Amino acid sequence: QVQLVESGGGLVQAGGSLRLSCAASGRTFGSYRMGWFRQAPGKEREFVARITWTGGSTVYSDSVKGRFTISRDNAKNTVYLEMNSLEPEDTAVYYCTAGGSVYSGTYIPNAWGQGTQVTVSS
């Protein structure tokens, strides 16, 4: 089982940028699909992005496509989410995920981090 710890959240003005990191423990990190989800106050948790274990393929939600970039460094057991052109609507707790499968385009992770808060002020 992989353990996930997110960092890098904080308060930023609209139009600004943040980079989230997710450090994973476990010897098989490199074999896991990884991803990010988020949950805004009063809303359901939603998919943000995912990346294959090689890093060769990425998928994004329509709401972040073109603004966010997911990447991974298997040598450092870390996955990143670079967030640019942030909007107040991006305010949420962001969760790192690992493993799991994709069913009809829906990503169902096996493991979740504890989350990191991102707040975008207008």
CSV table of C-alpha atoms in Angstrom, one decimal:
chain,number,residue,atom,x,y,z
A,1,GLN,CA,0.0,0.0,0.0
A,2,VAL,CA,1.3,3.4,-0.9
A,3,GLN,CA,1.2,6.4,1.6
A,4,LEU,CA,0.7,9.9,0.1
A,5,VAL,CA,1.5,13.3,1.6
A,6,GLU,CA,0.6,16.5,-0.2
A,7,SER,CA,2.2,19.9,0.2
A,8,GLY,CA,2.3,23.3,-1.5
A,9,GLY,CA,-1.1,24.5,-0.9
A,10,GLY,CA,-1.8,28.1,0.2
A,11,LEU,CA,-3.4,31.4,-0.5
A,12,VAL,CA,-2.9,33.0,-3.9
A,13,GLN,CA,-4.5,35.9,-5.8
A,14,ALA,CA,-6.5,35.2,-9.0
A,15,GLY,CA,-4.2,34.9,-11.9
A,16,GLY,CA,-1.4,33.5,-9.8
A,17,SER,CA,0.3,30.1,-9.7
A,18,LEU,CA,1.0,27.3,-7.2
A,19,ARG,CA,2.7,24.0,-7.5
A,20,LEU,CA,1.4,21.1,-5.4
A,21,SER,CA,3.6,18.2,-4.5
A,22,CYS,CA,2.7,14.7,-3.4
A,23,ALA,CA,5.4,12.5,-1.8
A,24,ALA,CA,4.7,8.8,-1.9
A,25,SER,CA,6.1,6.0,0.1
A,26,GLY,CA,6.3,2.5,-1.1
A,27,ARG,CA,8.7,0.7,-3.2
A,28,THR,CA,6.4,0.3,-6.2
A,29,PHE,CA,5.6,4.0,-6.7
A,30,GLY,CA,6.8,3.8,-10.3
A,31,SER,CA,4.1,1.3,-11.2
A,32,TYR,CA,1.2,3.3,-10.0
A,33,ARG,CA,-1.2,5.5,-11.9
A,34,MET,CA,-1.3,8.8,-10.0
A,35,GLY,CA,-3.8,11.6,-9.9
A,36,TRP,CA,-5.3,14.7,-8.3
A,37,PHE,CA,-8.8,15.4,-7.2
A,38,ARG,CA,-10.3,18.4,-5.4
A,39,GLN,CA,-13.3,19.2,-3.2
A,40,ALA,CA,-14.7,22.7,-2.9
A,41,PRO,CA,-16.9,23.7,0.1
A,42,GLY,CA,-20.4,22.3,-0.3
A,43,LYS,CA,-19.5,20.4,-3.5
A,44,GLU,CA,-18.7,16.9,-4.4
A,45,ARG,CA,-15.2,15.7,-4.9
A,46,GLU,CA,-14.1,16.0,-8.5
A,47,PHE,CA,-11.4,14.6,-10.7
A,48,VAL,CA,-8.7,17.1,-11.7
A,49,ALA,CA,-5.9,15.2,-13.5
A,50,ARG,CA,-4.2,11.8,-13.8
A,51,ILE,CA,-0.9,10.5,-15.2
A,52,THR,CA,0.2,7.0,-16.2
A,53,TRP,CA,3.1,5.3,-14.4
A,54,THR,CA,5.5,6.2,-17.2
A,55,GLY,CA,4.3,9.8,-17.3
A,56,GLY,CA,3.7,9.3,-21.0
A,57,SER,CA,0.0,10.0,-20.9
A,58,THR,CA,-2.1,12.6,-19.0
A,59,VAL,CA,-5.8,13.4,-18.7
A,60,TYR,CA,-7.3,16.6,-17.4
A,61,SER,CA,-10.8,17.8,-16.5
A,62,ASP,CA,-12.2,20.4,-18.8
A,63,SER,CA,-12.2,22.9,-16.0
A,64,VAL,CA,-8.4,22.9,-15.7
A,65,LYS,CA,-7.2,21.9,-19.1
A,66,GLY,CA,-4.7,24.3,-20.5
A,67,ARG,CA,-4.0,25.8,-17.0
A,68,PHE,CA,-2.8,22.9,-14.9
A,69,THR,CA,-0.1,20.4,-15.6
A,70,ILE,CA,0.5,17.1,-13.9
A,71,SER,CA,3.9,15.5,-13.9
A,72,ARG,CA,5.9,12.9,-11.9
A,73,ASP,CA,9.4,12.1,-10.9
A,74,ASN,CA,9.6,8.4,-10.2
A,75,ALA,CA,13.2,8.7,-8.9
A,76,LYS,CA,11.9,11.1,-6.2
A,77,ASN,CA,8.6,9.2,-5.6
A,78,THR,CA,6.8,12.5,-6.2
A,79,VAL,CA,3.9,13.7,-8.4
A,80,TYR,CA,3.3,17.4,-9.0
A,81,LEU,CA,0.4,19.6,-10.0
A,82,GLU,CA,1.5,22.9,-11.6
A,83,MET,CA,-1.5,25.3,-11.4
A,84,ASN,CA,-1.4,28.5,-13.4
A,85,SER,CA,-4.0,31.2,-14.1
A,86,LEU,CA,-5.8,30.3,-10.9
A,87,GLU,CA,-9.4,31.4,-10.5
A,88,PRO,CA,-11.5,31.7,-7.3
A,89,GLU,CA,-13.4,28.7,-8.6
A,90,ASP,CA,-10.2,26.6,-8.1
A,91,THR,CA,-10.5,27.1,-4.3
A,92,ALA,CA,-10.7,23.6,-2.8
A,93,VAL,CA,-8.9,20.9,-0.9
A,94,TYR,CA,-6.7,19.1,-3.3
A,95,TYR,CA,-6.1,15.4,-2.9
A,96,CYS,CA,-3.3,13.2,-4.3
A,97,THR,CA,-4.3,9.8,-5.4
A,98,ALA,CA,-2.6,6.6,-6.4
A,99,GLY,CA,-3.3,3.3,-8.1
A,100,GLY,CA,-6.8,2.1,-9.0
A,101,SER,CA,-8.3,1.8,-12.4
A,102,VAL,CA,-10.1,3.6,-15.1
A,103,TYR,CA,-13.6,2.4,-15.9
A,104,SER,CA,-15.3,3.9,-19.0
A,105,GLY,CA,-13.1,7.0,-18.6
A,106,THR,CA,-13.8,7.4,-14.8
A,107,TYR,CA,-10.7,7.1,-12.6
A,108,ILE,CA,-11.2,5.2,-9.4
A,109,PRO,CA,-8.1,5.5,-7.2
A,110,ASN,CA,-7.0,3.0,-4.5
A,111,ALA,CA,-5.2,5.4,-2.2
A,112,TRP,CA,-5.8,9.0,-1.1
A,113,GLY,CA,-3.7,11.6,0.6
A,114,GLN,CA,-4.9,13.8,3.5
A,115,GLY,CA,-5.4,16.9,1.2
A,116,THR,CA,-3.9,20.3,1.0
A,117,GLN,CA,-6.0,23.6,1.0
A,118,VAL,CA,-5.7,25.9,-2.0
A,119,THR,CA,-7.5,29.3,-1.7
A,120,VAL,CA,-7.7,31.7,-4.6
A,121,SER,CA,-8.7,35.3,-3.7
A,122,SER,CA,-10.4,37.5,-6.2
